[in-house]
Amino acid sequence: MSEFKALSTETVSPQYQDLDTWDTPHLVQVLVEDQLGAVEAVRRAIGPIAQAADRASQRLRQGGRLIYAGAGTSGRLGFLDSAELPPTFSWPSERSLVCIAGGERAIRQAVEGAEDDLEAGRRDFLAHRPTAQDVVIALAASGTTPYPQGVLLAAGEVGALRIGIANNPDTPVLRLSEVAIALETGPEVISGSTRLKAGTAQKIALNALSSAIMVRLGKVYGNLMVDLQATNTKLLARAVRLTIAATGASEEAAKATLEASGWQVKTAIVMLRKGLNPEAAREVLSRVDGDVRQALR
């Protein structure tokens, strides 16, 4: 128990000791305003987040996979980030994996005690048959959770890149990582409830990290999400707007070109800008690893 006494995320703040007596507007105001601490914590970690993005993109260009690891709230945040990459950036789902303590059941409900099983973390990670090209993103608010430590230990054995995100500095999850991202958010309004600003800070950091990785991998042209999967009415309309923004084409021309390209925005942009048919546009893109800016040069 002594290890938890030193964790700022577990500290009981006297500032909020009468929380349950406050009127609801004041209670909500405090809960909302305390979230600003999450933004500041991530701002202080911009350097290591950028380093993680650069190092991860290098591995992923060689065919590696992103493997998120965590327990409880941290594990679910990793799952969410992983799940959003395929539709947003056409990142292959088989290259976006998750190790969560307690397995998939833990995404919907707590699996008590699962986070304390270091060997389960090691076992779950090794089940993915990892290689040195893979990238592990391990998350733990406390930084002491055994499950992600097990994942990191196994990742080190195979030479995978280890990125650790925790809300307490100099903790095992960070020490086991090659790139340590400390998000020092301090005590929570509700003591120990790290689903509050600690979780918010992790979500912001994950948003920034995975988005930066995808930009570095050519999944974005300018600030346009050109590698999305247009799988519903909203996204079909977005694909048209993106194509128009990138080419200056009319709505009719953009729609027609997208239909001819199988609703692949990158292909449609190259077709319109270079006057190519779908096959030729895809060939140009394949030679530059799908980077639209390079394809247009």
Protein backbone atom coordinates (compact mmCIF):
# COMPACT_ATOMS: atom_id res chain seq x y z
CA MET A 1 0.00 0.00 0.00
CA SER A 2 2.94 2.35 0.60
CA GLU A 3 3.56 2.71 -3.15
CA PHE A 4 0.11 4.26 -3.60
CA LYS A 5 0.62 6.88 -0.90
CA ALA A 6 3.21 8.60 -3.09
CA LEU A 7 0.94 8.76 -6.15
CA SER A 8 -0.54 12.19 -6.73
CA THR A 9 -3.51 10.68 -8.59
CA GLU A 10 -4.48 8.85 -5.36
CA THR A 11 -4.07 11.85 -3.06
CA VAL A 12 -7.14 13.12 -1.20
CA SER A 13 -7.39 16.87 -1.83
CA PRO A 14 -8.70 18.97 1.09
CA GLN A 15 -9.92 21.48 -1.49
CA TYR A 16 -12.93 19.30 -2.26
CA GLN A 17 -13.70 17.74 1.14
CA ASP A 18 -17.21 19.26 1.25
CA LEU A 19 -18.00 18.29 -2.35
CA ASP A 20 -21.21 16.45 -1.52
CA THR A 21 -22.68 19.56 0.16
CA TRP A 22 -22.26 21.90 -2.83
CA ASP A 23 -25.19 22.93 -5.00
CA THR A 24 -25.29 21.25 -8.40
CA PRO A 25 -24.23 24.24 -10.56
CA HIS A 26 -21.13 24.77 -8.40
CA LEU A 27 -20.38 21.03 -8.38
CA VAL A 28 -20.57 20.84 -12.17
CA GLN A 29 -18.48 24.01 -12.54
CA VAL A 30 -15.68 22.54 -10.43
CA LEU A 31 -15.79 19.20 -12.26
CA VAL A 32 -15.55 20.98 -15.61
CA GLU A 33 -12.90 23.53 -14.65
CA ASP A 34 -10.66 20.89 -13.12
CA GLN A 35 -10.42 19.31 -16.58
CA LEU A 36 -8.28 22.28 -17.66
CA GLY A 37 -5.49 20.63 -15.69
CA ALA A 38 -5.55 17.80 -18.23
CA VAL A 39 -4.77 20.20 -21.08
CA GLU A 40 -1.88 21.74 -19.14
CA ALA A 41 -0.47 18.31 -18.32
CA VAL A 42 -0.45 17.32 -21.98
CA ARG A 43 1.10 20.64 -22.99
CA ARG A 44 4.04 19.91 -20.70
CA ALA A 45 4.48 16.56 -22.47
CA ILE A 46 4.55 17.81 -26.08
CA GLY A 47 8.24 16.94 -26.46
CA PRO A 48 7.98 13.23 -25.63
CA ILE A 49 4.69 12.91 -27.54
CA ALA A 50 6.41 14.28 -30.66
CA GLN A 51 9.37 11.94 -30.12
CA ALA A 52 6.98 9.01 -29.79
CA ALA A 53 5.19 9.97 -33.03
CA ASP A 54 8.45 10.15 -34.99
CA ARG A 55 9.84 6.89 -33.65
CA ALA A 56 6.53 5.05 -34.06
CA SER A 57 6.04 6.18 -37.66
CA GLN A 58 9.50 4.82 -38.53
CA ARG A 59 8.56 1.35 -37.25
CA LEU A 60 5.13 1.42 -38.87
CA ARG A 61 6.60 2.27 -42.28
CA GLN A 62 8.40 -1.06 -42.02
CA GLY A 63 5.10 -2.91 -41.62
CA GLY A 64 4.74 -2.78 -37.86
CA ARG A 65 1.52 -2.66 -35.87
CA LEU A 66 0.17 -0.41 -33.15
CA ILE A 67 -0.59 -2.39 -29.99
CA TYR A 68 -2.32 -0.57 -27.14
CA ALA A 69 -2.15 -1.95 -23.61
CA GLY A 70 -3.91 -1.01 -20.38
CA ALA A 71 -6.48 -1.84 -17.74
CA GLY A 72 -9.75 -0.23 -16.74
CA THR A 73 -10.26 3.32 -18.02
CA SER A 74 -6.79 3.39 -19.57
CA GLY A 75 -7.42 0.14 -21.43
CA ARG A 76 -10.76 1.39 -22.73
CA LEU A 77 -9.18 4.64 -23.94
CA GLY A 78 -6.59 2.59 -25.79
CA PHE A 79 -9.35 0.48 -27.32
CA LEU A 80 -11.21 3.62 -28.44
CA ASP A 81 -8.13 5.12 -30.10
CA SER A 82 -7.40 1.81 -31.81
CA ALA A 83 -10.98 1.45 -33.07
CA GLU A 84 -11.05 4.95 -34.59
CA LEU A 85 -7.93 4.60 -36.74
CA PRO A 86 -9.38 2.30 -39.48
CA PRO A 87 -12.41 4.46 -40.41
CA THR A 88 -10.57 7.78 -39.98
CA PHE A 89 -7.30 6.97 -41.72
CA SER A 90 -7.94 3.63 -43.48
CA TRP A 91 -5.39 2.14 -41.11
CA PRO A 92 -5.71 -1.67 -41.42
CA SER A 93 -7.63 -3.09 -38.47
CA GLU A 94 -5.18 -6.00 -38.28
CA ARG A 95 -2.45 -3.45 -37.57
CA SER A 96 -4.37 -1.77 -34.73
CA LEU A 97 -4.55 -4.17 -31.77
CA VAL A 98 -5.39 -3.97 -28.07
CA CYS A 99 -4.29 -5.84 -24.96
CA ILE A 100 -6.78 -5.01 -22.19
CA ALA A 101 -6.72 -6.62 -18.76
CA GLY A 102 -9.64 -9.02 -18.51
CA GLY A 103 -10.04 -9.35 -22.28
CA GLU A 104 -12.80 -7.93 -24.45
CA ARG A 105 -15.36 -8.34 -21.65
CA ALA A 106 -13.50 -5.62 -19.75
CA ILE A 107 -14.38 -3.08 -22.44
CA ARG A 108 -17.99 -3.09 -21.21
CA GLN A 109 -17.64 -4.04 -17.54
CA ALA A 110 -14.98 -4.14 -14.85
CA VAL A 111 -13.11 -7.42 -14.46
CA GLU A 112 -11.88 -7.22 -10.89
CA GLY A 113 -8.29 -8.18 -10.22
CA ALA A 114 -7.36 -8.52 -13.91
CA GLU A 115 -5.12 -5.47 -13.82
CA ASP A 116 -2.92 -7.07 -11.15
CA ASP A 117 -1.89 -9.98 -13.38
CA LEU A 118 1.52 -9.13 -14.86
CA GLU A 119 1.86 -12.53 -16.51
CA ALA A 120 -1.50 -12.06 -18.28
CA GLY A 121 -0.14 -8.89 -19.85
CA ARG A 122 2.91 -10.74 -21.11
CA ARG A 123 0.79 -13.65 -22.34
CA ASP A 124 -1.80 -11.48 -24.12
CA PHE A 125 0.91 -9.49 -25.88
CA LEU A 126 2.87 -12.53 -27.03
CA ALA A 127 -0.36 -14.04 -28.42
CA HIS A 128 -0.19 -11.35 -31.13
CA ARG A 129 3.18 -12.77 -32.26
CA PRO A 130 4.92 -9.40 -31.99
CA THR A 131 8.02 -8.33 -33.91
CA ALA A 132 10.61 -5.58 -33.59
CA GLN A 133 8.61 -3.44 -36.05
CA ASP A 134 5.62 -3.24 -33.70
CA VAL A 135 4.84 -0.25 -31.49
CA VAL A 136 3.38 -0.65 -27.99
CA ILE A 137 1.48 2.18 -26.31
CA ALA A 138 1.00 1.23 -22.66
CA LEU A 139 -1.28 3.33 -20.46
CA ALA A 140 -1.82 3.47 -16.70
CA ALA A 141 -2.98 6.44 -14.64
CA SER A 142 -1.05 5.27 -11.60
CA GLY A 143 1.91 4.09 -13.63
CA THR A 144 2.15 1.06 -11.36
CA THR A 145 -0.46 -1.30 -12.89
CA PRO A 146 1.08 -4.78 -13.34
CA TYR A 147 -0.82 -5.76 -16.52
CA PRO A 148 0.71 -3.11 -18.83
CA GLN A 149 4.07 -3.71 -17.15
CA GLY A 150 3.84 -7.32 -18.33
CA VAL A 151 3.14 -6.12 -21.86
CA LEU A 152 6.13 -3.76 -21.77
CA LEU A 153 8.46 -6.45 -20.43
CA ALA A 154 7.48 -8.81 -23.23
CA ALA A 155 7.75 -5.99 -25.79
CA GLY A 156 11.30 -5.32 -24.65
CA GLU A 157 12.19 -8.96 -25.18
CA VAL A 158 11.16 -8.86 -28.86
CA GLY A 159 12.55 -5.37 -29.53
CA ALA A 160 9.21 -3.63 -30.13
CA LEU A 161 9.12 0.13 -29.54
CA ARG A 162 7.77 0.83 -26.03
CA ILE A 163 5.80 4.03 -25.40
CA GLY A 164 4.48 4.55 -21.86
CA ILE A 165 1.78 7.00 -20.78
CA ALA A 166 1.13 7.54 -17.05
CA ASN A 167 -0.16 10.29 -14.78
CA ASN A 168 2.54 9.90 -12.15
CA PRO A 169 6.23 10.50 -12.95
CA ASP A 170 9.03 8.01 -12.40
CA THR A 171 6.71 5.03 -12.13
CA PRO A 172 7.29 1.48 -13.46
CA VAL A 173 5.26 1.90 -16.68
CA LEU A 174 7.39 4.93 -17.60
CA ARG A 175 10.67 3.35 -16.51
CA LEU A 176 9.98 0.29 -18.68
CA SER A 177 9.36 2.49 -21.73
CA GLU A 178 11.78 3.86 -24.31
CA VAL A 179 9.64 6.98 -24.67
CA ALA A 180 8.03 8.03 -21.38
CA ILE A 181 5.06 10.42 -21.51
CA ALA A 182 4.29 11.69 -18.01
CA LEU A 183 0.94 13.50 -17.73
CA GLU A 184 1.07 14.93 -14.23
CA THR A 185 -2.55 15.78 -13.52
CA GLY A 186 -2.43 15.58 -9.72
CA PRO A 187 -5.33 14.82 -7.35
CA GLU A 188 -8.85 14.39 -8.71
CA VAL A 189 -11.94 16.28 -7.59
CA ILE A 190 -13.36 12.90 -6.58
CA SER A 191 -10.36 11.30 -4.92
CA GLY A 192 -8.79 8.53 -6.97
CA SER A 193 -11.36 8.75 -9.78
CA THR A 194 -8.83 8.82 -12.59
CA ARG A 195 -11.59 8.59 -15.20
CA LEU A 196 -11.74 12.37 -14.65
CA LYS A 197 -8.80 14.61 -15.63
CA ALA A 198 -6.22 11.81 -15.66
CA GLY A 199 -8.36 9.99 -18.24
CA THR A 200 -8.99 13.22 -20.14
CA ALA A 201 -5.25 13.87 -20.34
CA GLN A 202 -4.67 10.35 -21.67
CA LYS A 203 -7.38 10.84 -24.31
CA ILE A 204 -5.85 14.14 -25.44
CA ALA A 205 -2.38 12.61 -25.57
CA LEU A 206 -3.64 9.62 -27.57
CA ASN A 207 -5.50 11.90 -29.99
CA ALA A 208 -2.35 13.94 -30.57
CA LEU A 209 -0.02 10.94 -30.76
CA SER A 210 -1.99 8.73 -33.14
CA SER A 211 -3.04 11.69 -35.33
CA ALA A 212 0.57 12.88 -35.61
CA ILE A 213 1.65 9.34 -36.54
CA MET A 214 -0.97 9.20 -39.29
CA VAL A 215 0.09 12.62 -40.64
CA ARG A 216 3.71 11.43 -40.76
CA LEU A 217 2.55 8.31 -42.63
CA GLY A 218 0.88 10.39 -45.37
CA LYS A 219 -2.69 9.78 -44.26
CA VAL A 220 -3.42 13.53 -44.37
CA TYR A 221 -2.96 16.01 -47.24
CA GLY A 222 -2.73 19.58 -45.96
CA ASN A 223 -5.24 19.34 -43.17
CA LEU A 224 -7.60 17.11 -45.16
CA MET A 225 -8.56 13.64 -43.99
CA VAL A 226 -7.93 12.11 -47.39
CA ASP A 227 -7.70 8.47 -46.30
CA LEU A 228 -11.09 8.12 -44.66
CA GLN A 229 -13.40 5.22 -45.41
CA ALA A 230 -16.62 6.63 -46.90
CA THR A 231 -19.01 4.07 -45.44
CA ASN A 232 -22.16 6.10 -44.72
CA THR A 233 -24.08 9.12 -46.01
CA LYS A 234 -22.22 11.60 -43.82
CA LEU A 235 -18.82 10.28 -44.87
CA LEU A 236 -19.77 10.15 -48.55
CA ALA A 237 -20.64 13.84 -48.34
CA ARG A 238 -17.39 14.52 -46.49
CA ALA A 239 -15.44 12.74 -49.23
CA VAL A 240 -16.99 15.06 -51.80
CA ARG A 241 -16.13 18.16 -49.75
CA LEU A 242 -12.56 16.99 -49.23
CA THR A 243 -12.09 16.31 -52.93
CA ILE A 244 -13.45 19.74 -53.84
CA ALA A 245 -11.20 21.40 -51.26
CA ALA A 246 -8.10 19.63 -52.59
CA THR A 247 -8.78 20.13 -56.30
CA GLY A 248 -11.18 23.03 -56.80
CA ALA A 249 -13.39 20.72 -58.88
CA SER A 250 -17.14 21.19 -59.11
CA GLU A 251 -19.39 19.05 -56.96
CA GLU A 252 -20.51 17.11 -60.03
CA ALA A 253 -16.93 16.41 -61.14
CA ALA A 254 -15.87 15.45 -57.62
CA LYS A 255 -18.76 12.97 -57.26
CA ALA A 256 -18.15 11.43 -60.66
CA THR A 257 -14.43 11.01 -60.02
CA LEU A 258 -15.02 9.56 -56.56
CA GLU A 259 -17.46 7.03 -58.01
CA ALA A 260 -14.90 6.06 -60.64
CA SER A 261 -12.22 5.68 -57.96
CA GLY A 262 -14.36 3.53 -55.67
CA TRP A 263 -14.79 6.50 -53.32
CA GLN A 264 -11.09 6.70 -52.57
CA VAL A 265 -10.40 10.37 -51.90
CA LYS A 266 -6.65 10.14 -52.49
CA THR A 267 -7.15 8.48 -55.86
CA ALA A 268 -9.80 11.00 -56.87
CA ILE A 269 -7.52 13.94 -56.01
CA VAL A 270 -4.65 12.56 -58.09
CA MET A 271 -7.04 11.77 -60.97
CA LEU A 272 -8.39 15.30 -61.05
CA ARG A 273 -5.13 17.13 -60.46
CA LYS A 274 -3.05 15.07 -62.92
CA GLY A 275 -5.72 14.07 -65.45
CA LEU A 276 -5.26 10.34 -64.87
CA ASN A 277 -7.58 7.35 -64.89
CA PRO A 278 -8.12 5.41 -61.61
CA GLU A 279 -5.52 2.72 -62.37
CA ALA A 280 -2.82 5.24 -63.26
CA ALA A 281 -3.60 7.38 -60.21
CA ARG A 282 -3.33 4.35 -57.92
CA GLU A 283 -0.01 3.43 -59.53
CA VAL A 284 1.38 6.91 -58.87
CA LEU A 285 0.22 6.75 -55.25
CA SER A 286 1.67 3.27 -54.73
CA ARG A 287 5.11 4.50 -55.79
CA VAL A 288 5.13 7.09 -52.99
CA ASP A 289 3.49 4.99 -50.25
CA GLY A 290 0.16 6.75 -50.68
CA ASP A 291 1.50 10.26 -50.02
CA VAL A 292 -0.73 12.64 -52.02
CA ARG A 293 1.67 15.59 -51.85
CA GLN A 294 4.49 13.52 -53.30
CA ALA A 295 2.18 11.99 -55.88
CA LEU A 296 1.26 15.45 -57.19
CA ARG A 297 4.86 16.60 -57.63
